[in-house]
XYZ file of C-alpha atoms in Angstrom:
656
model
C -0.160 -0.093 0.015
C 1.321 3.675 -0.656
C 2.235 4.969 2.685
C 0.979 8.337 1.515
C -2.578 6.999 1.065
C -3.838 7.844 4.767
C -2.510 11.300 4.561
C -4.034 11.538 1.410
C -7.738 10.365 2.620
C -7.360 12.495 5.561
C -6.760 15.583 3.290
C -9.747 14.468 1.129
C -12.133 13.853 4.422
C -10.800 17.646 5.625
C -11.755 19.118 2.088
C -14.967 17.304 2.036
C -16.224 18.709 5.693
C -14.871 22.387 4.708
C -16.744 22.141 1.612
C -19.719 20.951 3.365
C -19.757 23.825 5.694
C -19.512 26.300 3.219
C -22.453 24.585 1.405
C -24.358 24.666 4.629
C -23.487 28.402 4.659
C -24.685 29.155 1.354
C -27.666 26.936 2.043
C -28.818 29.336 5.014
C -28.635 32.509 3.330
C -30.532 31.179 0.182
C -32.922 29.431 2.608
C -33.208 32.837 4.957
C -33.643 34.882 1.910
C -37.041 32.968 0.604
C -38.413 32.979 4.223
C -37.751 36.599 4.475
C -39.907 37.130 1.067
C -42.506 34.616 2.803
C -42.641 36.514 5.941
C -43.058 39.745 3.809
C -46.131 38.231 2.424
C -47.560 37.320 5.638
C -47.305 40.817 7.065
C -49.195 42.034 4.000
C -51.968 39.618 4.377
C -52.195 40.231 8.148
C -53.188 43.693 7.402
C -56.590 42.235 5.941
C -57.643 41.520 9.248
C -56.475 44.027 11.911
C -55.362 44.240 14.756
C -52.691 41.419 14.624
C -53.167 38.653 16.930
C -51.401 39.348 20.416
C -49.766 36.089 19.993
C -48.257 37.073 16.427
C -46.862 40.149 17.659
C -45.243 38.273 20.672
C -43.765 35.846 18.635
C -42.352 38.448 16.340
C -40.926 40.117 19.208
C -39.269 36.807 20.600
C -37.630 35.789 17.212
C -34.043 34.966 17.564
C -31.918 37.790 15.264
C -30.493 36.107 12.213
C -27.188 36.196 13.283
C -27.923 33.691 15.983
C -29.733 31.495 13.819
C -26.712 31.527 11.354
C -24.191 30.487 14.313
C -26.791 27.837 15.228
C -26.646 26.625 11.565
C -22.799 26.633 11.615
C -23.007 24.440 14.941
C -25.067 22.112 13.782
C -23.210 21.591 10.586
C -19.937 21.074 12.197
C -21.961 18.608 14.649
C -22.946 16.900 11.796
C -19.725 16.693 10.059
C -18.055 15.096 13.356
C -20.918 12.881 13.580
C -20.628 11.629 9.822
C -16.934 10.868 10.717
C -18.132 8.670 13.791
C -20.694 7.007 11.479
C -18.380 6.371 8.862
C -17.017 3.402 10.957
C -20.346 1.707 9.925
C -20.580 0.148 6.099
C -23.850 1.269 5.531
C -23.032 5.036 6.698
C -19.616 4.722 4.648
C -21.768 3.488 1.458
C -24.012 6.255 1.741
C -21.169 8.615 2.425
C -19.471 8.080 -0.803
C -22.833 8.620 -2.734
C -23.155 11.930 -0.975
C -19.515 13.169 -1.179
C -19.475 12.002 -4.977
C -22.189 14.453 -6.038
C -22.750 16.903 -3.159
C -19.461 17.684 -2.298
C -17.462 17.694 -5.504
C -15.823 20.753 -6.758
C -18.274 21.686 -9.544
C -21.390 21.344 -7.101
C -22.399 24.563 -6.480
C -25.323 24.632 -8.858
C -26.738 21.603 -7.245
C -26.225 22.817 -3.759
C -28.058 26.092 -4.718
C -30.931 24.642 -6.105
C -31.096 22.132 -3.309
C -30.943 25.186 -0.851
C -33.749 26.713 -2.845
C -36.111 23.564 -2.653
C -35.244 23.415 0.943
C -36.292 26.964 1.581
C -39.627 26.132 -0.403
C -39.953 23.085 2.172
C -39.493 25.768 5.073
C -41.884 28.150 3.525
C -44.351 25.609 3.489
C -44.010 24.887 7.269
C -44.279 28.549 7.992
C -47.405 28.984 6.041
C -48.587 25.840 7.810
C -47.683 27.810 11.383
C -49.727 30.833 10.043
C -52.767 28.406 9.081
C -52.644 26.936 12.736
C -52.936 30.566 14.214
C -55.491 31.607 11.644
C -57.616 28.723 12.663
C -58.254 29.623 16.283
C -59.102 33.057 14.991
C -61.386 31.504 12.433
C -62.980 29.171 14.666
C -63.626 31.718 17.671
C -64.899 34.335 14.965
C -67.234 31.321 13.730
C -68.466 30.816 17.310
C -68.829 34.220 17.921
C -71.032 34.765 14.552
C -68.790 37.944 13.605
C -69.812 38.000 9.832
C -67.617 40.910 8.804
C -64.300 39.521 10.118
C -65.172 36.002 9.010
C -65.134 37.115 5.412
C -61.660 38.784 5.847
C -60.565 35.519 7.463
C -61.624 33.654 4.371
C -59.845 36.238 2.187
C -56.710 35.630 4.034
C -56.927 31.908 4.016
C -57.346 32.091 0.138
C -54.098 34.019 -0.108
C -52.142 31.419 2.367
C -53.326 28.634 0.193
C -52.142 30.433 -3.094
C -48.722 31.071 -1.545
C -48.748 27.295 -0.359
C -49.544 25.939 -3.669
C -46.695 27.991 -5.558
C -44.049 26.969 -2.774
C -45.505 23.176 -2.904
C -45.055 23.032 -6.661
C -42.002 24.668 -7.129
C -40.649 22.080 -4.588
C -41.860 19.315 -6.460
C -40.699 20.548 -9.505
C -37.112 21.240 -8.266
C -37.161 17.645 -6.496
C -37.737 16.312 -10.021
C -35.046 18.552 -11.543
C -32.443 17.471 -8.995
C -33.271 13.555 -9.252
C -32.649 13.779 -13.128
C -29.212 15.943 -12.625
C -27.778 13.582 -10.026
C -29.285 10.348 -11.763
C -27.390 11.673 -14.774
C -24.152 12.092 -12.965
C -24.412 8.608 -11.017
C -25.094 6.854 -14.798
C -22.209 8.586 -16.418
C -20.047 7.227 -13.556
C -21.224 3.961 -13.379
C -20.695 3.588 -17.163
C -17.491 5.086 -17.300
C -16.166 2.837 -14.542
C -18.129 -0.362 -15.662
C -16.065 -0.141 -19.429
C -13.007 1.495 -17.951
C -9.890 -1.083 -17.959
C -12.216 -4.001 -19.249
C -14.176 -4.120 -16.089
C -17.194 -5.175 -17.799
C -15.796 -8.263 -19.555
C -14.316 -9.616 -16.282
C -17.763 -9.023 -14.217
C -19.550 -11.019 -17.141
C -16.684 -13.644 -16.861
C -16.642 -14.111 -13.333
C -20.249 -13.423 -12.732
C -19.725 -11.216 -9.650
C -22.612 -8.913 -10.334
C -25.831 -10.319 -11.316
C -27.759 -7.933 -13.837
C -25.639 -4.830 -14.036
C -28.081 -3.477 -16.600
C -30.609 -3.405 -13.926
C -28.077 -1.649 -11.540
C -27.612 1.124 -13.906
C -30.734 1.482 -15.415
C -33.232 0.890 -12.407
C -31.335 0.792 -9.100
C -29.500 4.670 -9.572
C -32.997 5.631 -10.498
C -34.464 4.449 -7.300
C -31.822 5.469 -5.039
C -31.545 9.119 -6.282
C -35.514 9.389 -6.080
C -35.672 7.956 -2.724
C -32.639 9.602 -1.332
C -33.956 13.355 -2.358
C -37.338 12.198 -1.398
C -36.316 10.924 2.135
C -33.814 13.945 2.765
C -36.472 16.600 1.898
C -39.392 15.141 3.890
C -36.748 14.539 6.751
C -35.754 17.805 6.869
C -39.032 19.422 6.450
C -40.523 17.364 9.091
C -37.581 18.393 11.278
C -38.471 22.190 10.639
C -42.294 21.241 11.306
C -41.516 19.589 14.279
C -39.224 22.785 15.801
C -41.951 24.990 14.633
C -45.127 23.234 16.131
C -43.945 21.576 19.085
C -43.333 25.089 20.923
C -47.073 25.919 19.776
C -48.348 22.600 21.275
C -46.348 22.972 24.563
C -47.607 26.379 25.140
C -51.267 25.164 24.500
C -51.023 22.101 26.632
C -49.962 24.551 29.547
C -49.978 22.728 32.668
C -52.504 20.134 33.570
C -52.916 17.778 36.818
C -54.041 14.006 36.634
C -55.578 12.330 39.566
C -54.250 8.831 39.209
C -54.171 5.880 41.660
C -55.057 8.403 44.346
C -52.254 10.715 43.719
C -52.480 14.243 41.942
C -49.586 14.131 38.802
C -49.063 17.392 37.381
C -47.439 17.527 33.787
C -46.257 20.555 31.832
C -47.015 20.246 28.313
C -48.556 16.929 28.517
C -49.973 16.973 24.774
C -46.406 16.907 23.569
C -45.746 14.057 25.919
C -48.730 12.058 24.572
C -47.640 12.654 20.781
C -44.252 11.609 21.661
C -45.343 8.552 23.415
C -47.693 7.483 20.741
C -45.083 7.674 18.052
C -42.455 5.872 20.026
C -44.742 3.106 20.448
C -45.734 3.167 16.614
C -42.036 3.359 15.778
C -41.372 0.220 18.180
C -44.094 -1.859 16.529
C -43.271 -0.605 13.076
C -39.508 -2.055 13.516
C -40.837 -5.208 14.786
C -43.619 -5.612 12.051
C -41.355 -4.590 9.134
C -37.917 -5.870 10.023
C -37.764 -8.511 7.155
C -38.695 -6.179 4.736
C -35.482 -4.980 3.805
C -34.186 -8.668 2.569
C -37.627 -9.320 0.795
C -37.068 -5.944 -1.135
C -33.415 -6.999 -1.965
C -34.655 -10.395 -3.219
C -37.695 -8.940 -4.965
C -35.372 -6.797 -7.281
C -32.990 -9.440 -8.058
C -35.748 -11.892 -9.160
C -36.988 -9.345 -11.226
C -33.795 -8.302 -13.000
C -33.158 -12.295 -13.526
C -36.555 -12.723 -15.140
C -36.289 -9.655 -17.465
C -32.956 -10.910 -18.370
C -34.129 -14.124 -19.268
C -36.834 -12.644 -21.349
C -34.252 -10.678 -23.334
C -32.152 -13.787 -23.974
C -35.104 -15.471 -25.501
C -35.783 -12.602 -27.714
C -32.197 -12.454 -28.917
C -32.036 -16.266 -29.637
C -35.810 -16.562 -30.924
C -34.453 -18.497 -34.090
C -32.374 -20.653 -32.220
C -35.355 -21.880 -30.018
C -37.484 -22.040 -32.730
C -35.136 -24.361 -34.847
C -34.855 -26.756 -31.666
C -38.595 -26.646 -31.092
C -37.470 -25.532 -27.476
C -40.348 -23.395 -26.639
C -41.812 -26.120 -23.964
C -38.552 -26.284 -22.201
C -37.965 -22.271 -22.490
C -41.562 -21.739 -21.084
C -40.752 -23.973 -17.931
C -37.731 -22.169 -17.195
C -39.491 -18.570 -17.287
C -42.273 -20.270 -15.270
C -39.592 -21.268 -12.650
C -37.933 -17.948 -12.422
C -41.267 -16.331 -12.456
C -42.312 -18.675 -9.794
C -39.409 -16.984 -7.797
C -40.853 -13.615 -8.035
C -44.453 -14.567 -7.230
C -42.998 -16.777 -4.204
C -41.019 -13.672 -2.719
C -43.835 -11.553 -3.843
C -46.065 -13.122 -1.421
C -43.735 -12.851 1.313
C -43.256 -9.419 0.918
C -47.077 -8.512 0.524
C -47.729 -10.633 3.726
C -45.289 -8.316 5.566
C -46.664 -5.148 4.194
C -50.134 -6.154 4.782
C -49.182 -6.731 8.746
C -47.196 -3.109 8.442
C -50.343 -1.573 6.299
C -52.758 -2.858 8.835
C -50.695 -1.163 11.931
C -49.854 2.019 10.062
C -53.348 2.776 8.867
C -55.112 2.220 12.066
C -52.041 4.091 13.897
C -52.679 6.811 11.315
C -56.753 7.073 11.426
C -56.518 6.962 15.597
C -53.900 9.969 15.379
C -56.751 12.171 14.160
C -58.591 11.615 17.119
C -56.156 11.361 19.841
C -55.460 15.215 20.176
C -59.308 15.937 20.498
C -59.708 13.267 22.940
C -56.944 14.378 24.972
C -57.898 17.915 24.746
C -61.337 17.587 26.218
C -60.318 17.893 29.822
C -58.884 21.540 28.898
C -62.256 22.222 26.697
C -64.817 20.941 29.511
C -62.604 23.186 31.975
C -63.135 26.256 29.622
C -59.381 26.562 29.661
C -59.607 26.615 25.940
C -62.020 27.710 23.381
C -63.303 25.792 20.161
C -60.745 27.620 18.113
C -58.295 26.800 20.509
C -59.251 23.019 20.256
C -58.903 23.187 16.358
C -55.653 24.799 16.922
C -54.434 22.094 19.514
C -55.622 19.226 17.001
C -53.544 20.811 13.955
C -50.614 21.393 15.910
C -51.131 18.064 17.510
C -51.275 16.491 14.221
C -48.245 18.364 12.743
C -46.056 17.345 15.814
C -47.337 13.684 15.158
C -46.491 13.609 11.700
C -43.083 15.038 12.306
C -42.205 12.564 14.976
C -43.921 9.736 12.933
C -41.508 9.951 10.028
C -39.751 6.936 10.740
C -43.136 4.952 10.589
C -44.428 6.469 7.322
C -40.875 6.128 5.778
C -40.637 2.741 6.898
C -42.135 1.329 3.417
C -39.680 3.308 1.506
C -36.364 2.888 3.564
C -36.085 -0.933 3.003
C -36.472 -0.517 -0.736
C -34.012 2.353 -0.574
C -31.280 0.856 1.678
C -31.214 -2.299 -0.549
C -30.610 -0.066 -3.755
C -27.572 1.611 -1.858
C -26.514 -1.991 -0.939
C -26.832 -3.304 -4.565
C -24.924 -0.190 -6.057
C -22.317 -0.101 -3.592
C -21.428 -3.785 -4.149
C -21.690 -2.820 -7.961
C -19.176 -0.348 -7.424
C -16.901 -2.276 -5.424
C -17.029 -5.214 -7.776
C -16.142 -3.144 -10.554
C -13.087 -1.371 -8.589
C -11.931 -4.958 -7.568
C -12.259 -6.188 -11.379
C -10.217 -2.967 -12.665
C -7.388 -4.005 -10.002
C -7.401 -7.533 -11.650
C -6.571 -6.176 -15.206
C -3.326 -7.625 -16.235
C -0.889 -6.287 -19.189
C 1.907 -8.152 -20.489
C 5.205 -6.024 -20.872
C 5.607 -5.113 -24.479
C 8.348 -6.560 -26.676
C 9.330 -6.834 -30.470
C 7.492 -9.953 -30.306
C 4.848 -12.143 -28.762
C 6.612 -14.809 -26.697
C 4.987 -17.247 -24.202
C 7.690 -18.041 -21.228
C 5.915 -20.583 -19.081
C 2.383 -19.264 -19.608
C -0.408 -21.202 -17.484
C -4.419 -20.498 -18.288
C -7.114 -20.835 -15.677
C -10.978 -20.519 -15.562
C -12.156 -17.405 -13.660
C -12.615 -20.160 -10.579
C -8.855 -21.068 -10.884
C -9.486 -24.476 -12.672
C -6.296 -25.092 -14.703
C -6.854 -24.821 -18.460
C -3.230 -24.890 -20.142
C 0.190 -25.149 -18.320
C 3.579 -24.003 -18.897
C 3.227 -22.968 -22.697
C 6.331 -21.952 -24.375
C 5.922 -20.611 -28.019
C 6.713 -17.480 -29.863
C 4.504 -15.798 -32.657
C 6.591 -14.791 -35.461
C 5.706 -11.309 -36.530
C 4.251 -11.148 -40.141
C 3.354 -14.595 -40.374
C 0.128 -16.819 -40.062
C -0.069 -18.898 -36.964
C -2.733 -21.646 -36.051
C -3.484 -22.895 -32.713
C -4.336 -26.491 -33.156
C -5.948 -28.906 -30.830
C -8.939 -30.483 -29.518
C -12.161 -29.039 -29.254
C -12.395 -27.317 -25.559
C -8.762 -27.708 -24.961
C -8.493 -24.105 -24.155
C -7.302 -22.453 -27.689
C -9.946 -19.555 -27.792
C -8.796 -18.767 -24.316
C -5.248 -18.665 -25.202
C -6.149 -16.495 -28.331
C -8.179 -13.895 -26.132
C -5.079 -14.243 -23.566
C -2.603 -12.806 -26.095
C -5.090 -10.569 -27.509
C -5.151 -8.666 -23.876
C -8.452 -10.013 -22.787
C -8.251 -13.003 -20.552
C -6.624 -11.830 -17.129
C -6.561 -15.315 -15.460
C -3.116 -16.351 -16.211
C 0.018 -17.150 -14.465
C 3.772 -17.182 -15.525
C 5.350 -14.965 -18.172
C 4.693 -13.519 -21.524
C 5.496 -10.637 -23.740
C 2.805 -8.635 -26.090
C 4.192 -7.225 -29.398
C 3.321 -3.769 -29.807
C 0.753 -2.587 -32.077
C -2.716 -2.211 -32.915
C -4.725 -5.676 -32.140
C -8.247 -6.939 -33.174
C -10.011 -9.776 -32.125
C -12.749 -11.515 -34.289
C -14.877 -14.115 -32.623
C -16.905 -16.512 -34.129
C -20.257 -14.652 -33.266
C -19.903 -11.077 -34.767
C -21.220 -8.378 -32.837
C -24.001 -6.345 -34.606
C -25.327 -3.326 -32.483
C -27.691 -0.917 -33.166
C -27.753 1.758 -35.857
C -27.075 2.302 -39.536
C -25.110 -0.095 -41.548
C -22.547 2.252 -41.917
C -22.069 2.508 -38.193
C -22.298 -0.992 -37.833
C -19.399 -1.713 -40.564
C -17.448 1.122 -38.857
C -17.602 -0.312 -35.276
C -16.045 0.446 -32.920
C -15.220 3.925 -34.241
C -17.446 6.645 -32.877
C -18.321 8.121 -36.327
C -18.620 6.397 -39.494
C -16.177 6.175 -41.916
C -16.784 7.718 -45.634
C -19.508 6.340 -47.780
C -16.863 5.412 -50.298
C -14.964 3.342 -48.244
C -17.878 1.652 -46.819
C -18.928 0.491 -50.295
C -15.408 -0.342 -51.029
C -15.006 -2.723 -48.255
C -18.611 -4.279 -48.729
C -17.570 -5.131 -52.588
C -14.349 -6.892 -51.370
C -15.946 -8.960 -48.739
C -18.935 -9.963 -50.781
C -21.571 -7.767 -49.282
C -22.207 -5.230 -52.398
C -26.027 -5.956 -52.402
C -25.874 -3.776 -49.131
C -23.819 -1.074 -50.283
C -27.177 1.174 -50.943
C -28.501 0.829 -47.585
C -25.419 2.381 -45.625
C -27.792 4.985 -43.958
C -30.775 2.664 -43.222
C -31.549 1.742 -39.284
C -33.039 -1.820 -38.987
C -32.436 -4.597 -36.893
C -29.466 -5.771 -38.689
C -28.572 -8.851 -36.180
C -31.657 -10.361 -37.740
C -31.448 -8.998 -41.315
C -28.014 -10.277 -41.872
C -27.237 -14.269 -42.136
C -24.545 -15.767 -39.864
C -22.347 -15.750 -43.037
C -22.987 -12.026 -43.819
C -22.120 -11.310 -40.060
C -18.937 -12.914 -40.567
C -18.238 -11.161 -43.726
C -18.764 -7.879 -41.673
C -16.020 -8.802 -39.430
C -13.757 -9.235 -42.361
C -14.776 -5.624 -43.543
C -14.231 -4.297 -40.071
C -10.535 -5.794 -40.252
C -9.955 -4.308 -43.651
C -11.136 -0.769 -42.107
C -9.040 -1.248 -39.071
C -5.833 -2.561 -40.524
C -4.433 -4.004 -37.402
C -0.965 -5.020 -36.863
C -2.015 -8.157 -34.943
C -5.220 -9.991 -35.681
C -6.914 -12.780 -34.050
C -9.450 -15.022 -35.532
C -11.294 -17.497 -33.496
C -13.380 -19.649 -35.880
C -14.734 -16.743 -37.464
C -15.281 -18.582 -40.825
C -17.443 -21.297 -39.355
C -20.874 -20.039 -40.990
C -18.925 -19.678 -44.472
C -18.675 -22.260 -47.235
C -15.151 -23.353 -48.076
C -14.729 -21.249 -51.122
C -15.800 -18.011 -49.418
C -13.504 -18.731 -46.400
C -10.694 -19.065 -48.994
C -11.544 -16.095 -50.616
C -12.138 -13.788 -47.526
C -8.579 -15.128 -46.113
C -6.992 -14.572 -49.463
C -8.577 -11.203 -49.013
C -6.620 -10.467 -45.872
C -3.401 -11.989 -46.920
C -3.507 -9.324 -49.929
C -5.001 -6.476 -48.180
C -3.000 -6.965 -44.840
C 0.300 -8.285 -46.062
C 2.250 -7.276 -42.746
C -0.309 -8.165 -40.204
C 0.724 -11.112 -37.582
C -2.644 -13.424 -37.744
C -2.839 -16.016 -35.095
C -6.099 -18.227 -35.733
C -8.178 -20.829 -34.355
C -10.235 -23.179 -36.827
C -11.493 -26.472 -37.256
C -11.523 -26.316 -40.923
C -8.812 -28.601 -42.404
C -9.149 -26.835 -46.184
C -7.932 -23.757 -44.812
C -4.491 -25.514 -43.808
C -2.697 -23.817 -46.748
C -2.944 -20.336 -45.202
C -1.120 -21.082 -42.176
C 2.925 -20.242 -42.029
C 3.258 -21.933 -38.602
C 1.222 -24.432 -36.161
C 1.091 -24.456 -32.374
C -0.288 -27.612 -31.169
C -1.703 -27.021 -27.545
C -2.281 -30.519 -26.733
C 1.315 -30.808 -25.299
C 0.325 -28.293 -22.551
C -3.112 -29.802 -21.709
C -3.598 -28.968 -17.704
C -4.644 -32.482 -16.909
C -1.322 -33.811 -18.152
C 1.295 -31.610 -16.949
C 4.394 -31.227 -19.320
C 7.836 -29.910 -18.907
C 7.458 -29.422 -23.031
C 9.339 -26.600 -24.394
C 7.710 -26.635 -27.865
C 7.462 -23.558 -29.972
C 5.384 -22.923 -32.623
C 7.061 -25.045 -35.604
C 7.283 -23.972 -39.334
C 4.567 -25.898 -41.258
C 5.872 -28.858 -43.624
């Protein structure tokens, strides 16, 4: 390990925490600006019903100056930063911390943080409006009880203005939430695509099968994680602000109440707050007990769904082969079995969700009457008016909802944590596979000096291969089927990472043409020019099409079709030869890429390569004896079979 790594990590952590505090300060001033505008609007609306209630005047006088709020905000940010360092020891928070730092604490995150602060400001504005409506409700119901018609109409006008501000802030917050979701999702998708393709990680992940369904993790899991993260963050922050705003109101409205219990008088200050807290605590405990298995069930459900979808895609891609074998019954049975796993897990999932739903629904509905029942003693004692009773109900509901955030978010938390785990495992597997990349030292020739090949599981394939590939000549890799010829071809082509021993790789441009040609989406010109990002000129495309026996498609260069189904297997192999003519590699590796061609066509195409690429070194695997005339050398791999260890030092011998 590099000894400078710990210091580097400490510096990066310190920089991230410093940036976090700076972003918090930015967010504070943005949110303060939005709330100042809202307060200005409240002042204008309050003029509709003069004079201002004494409670509102007193609240304005008691409001903390901005600098105290700013100091409290920075103290909270510093405390949160220290808490993050402590929680970083736990795997869950360490994984979550990486995703947060990667986007929100990067150097160019100013725009994202600004809009997040604006969205948060709108959320706080909604809370402020709810506080005003809570105060308004007391005045309204007291006025209604007193039958003061003139003041009642003014209060209705005031309420309509509150609702208009509420709608604007709520809709703006919802729009910004979706705006931030797509930006964060685009960033993460770009990151995972870059890392997945970097250093051949995607290829080794497929070989080792270390990650199931990478497509689902990129397409679905990122979307779920980002959406749920922002949703949970906004709801948590808004509920904390709501709790802070309404708990003082409920505490003051509760006053001091004396209960007679077991022959003793018990006096409790702010008893409605304690009732809300106790009720919420019991709800949280029951929710945890009932829903604790939902995390694993959600994780398994996502995996089973992805497996089933991947199987359906494979059936679509191999429809002709299945039809030729008449394998419909076998395929249906396999799909039914995979879907059965979905159904079985789904039943367990909905059973747990049923139990959780029965509790949370009853828990929620009873909470609507709980504040009224708890306030009856105050109302009967004439300590509060009808307006006060309605204000208590509104404030109690706000406090209860804030304290119950965990209960109502529990249905989202398992899915969110499952996607976080899947994405983290995917990222860790990508990093591991990137570290597994092997590159042989470059030399003038490709020389194998005791090279041994293994499967991804570590099972030996070929052992102690000693040979040399002569530059500019054609070499055949000979041996029985399944011996490991294609594995060796992929190794010297720079793809197969599971080997031991020493070997050198000749410098130059390489190209490996497999038995099955990759035909992606796009026009014929784009497919022909693959892997170049832009197609080559039409004239050059037509030239190579004509040379490789595909002249009939020369007029379809700019047509977009399902070319993988339009072109026959033989035509697809001709496309591979056309690509070789366009790329003009220094080293060309052919893995049975004439298997779908008749002997005459195979002869013609290989002769074309000899003519067009006279200086290219070719290493070929083929079971067509008719092509033997093209080989300059033959490397028989049977002497290096892993099941029969050999100390042979045979090298590629000239063909006799």
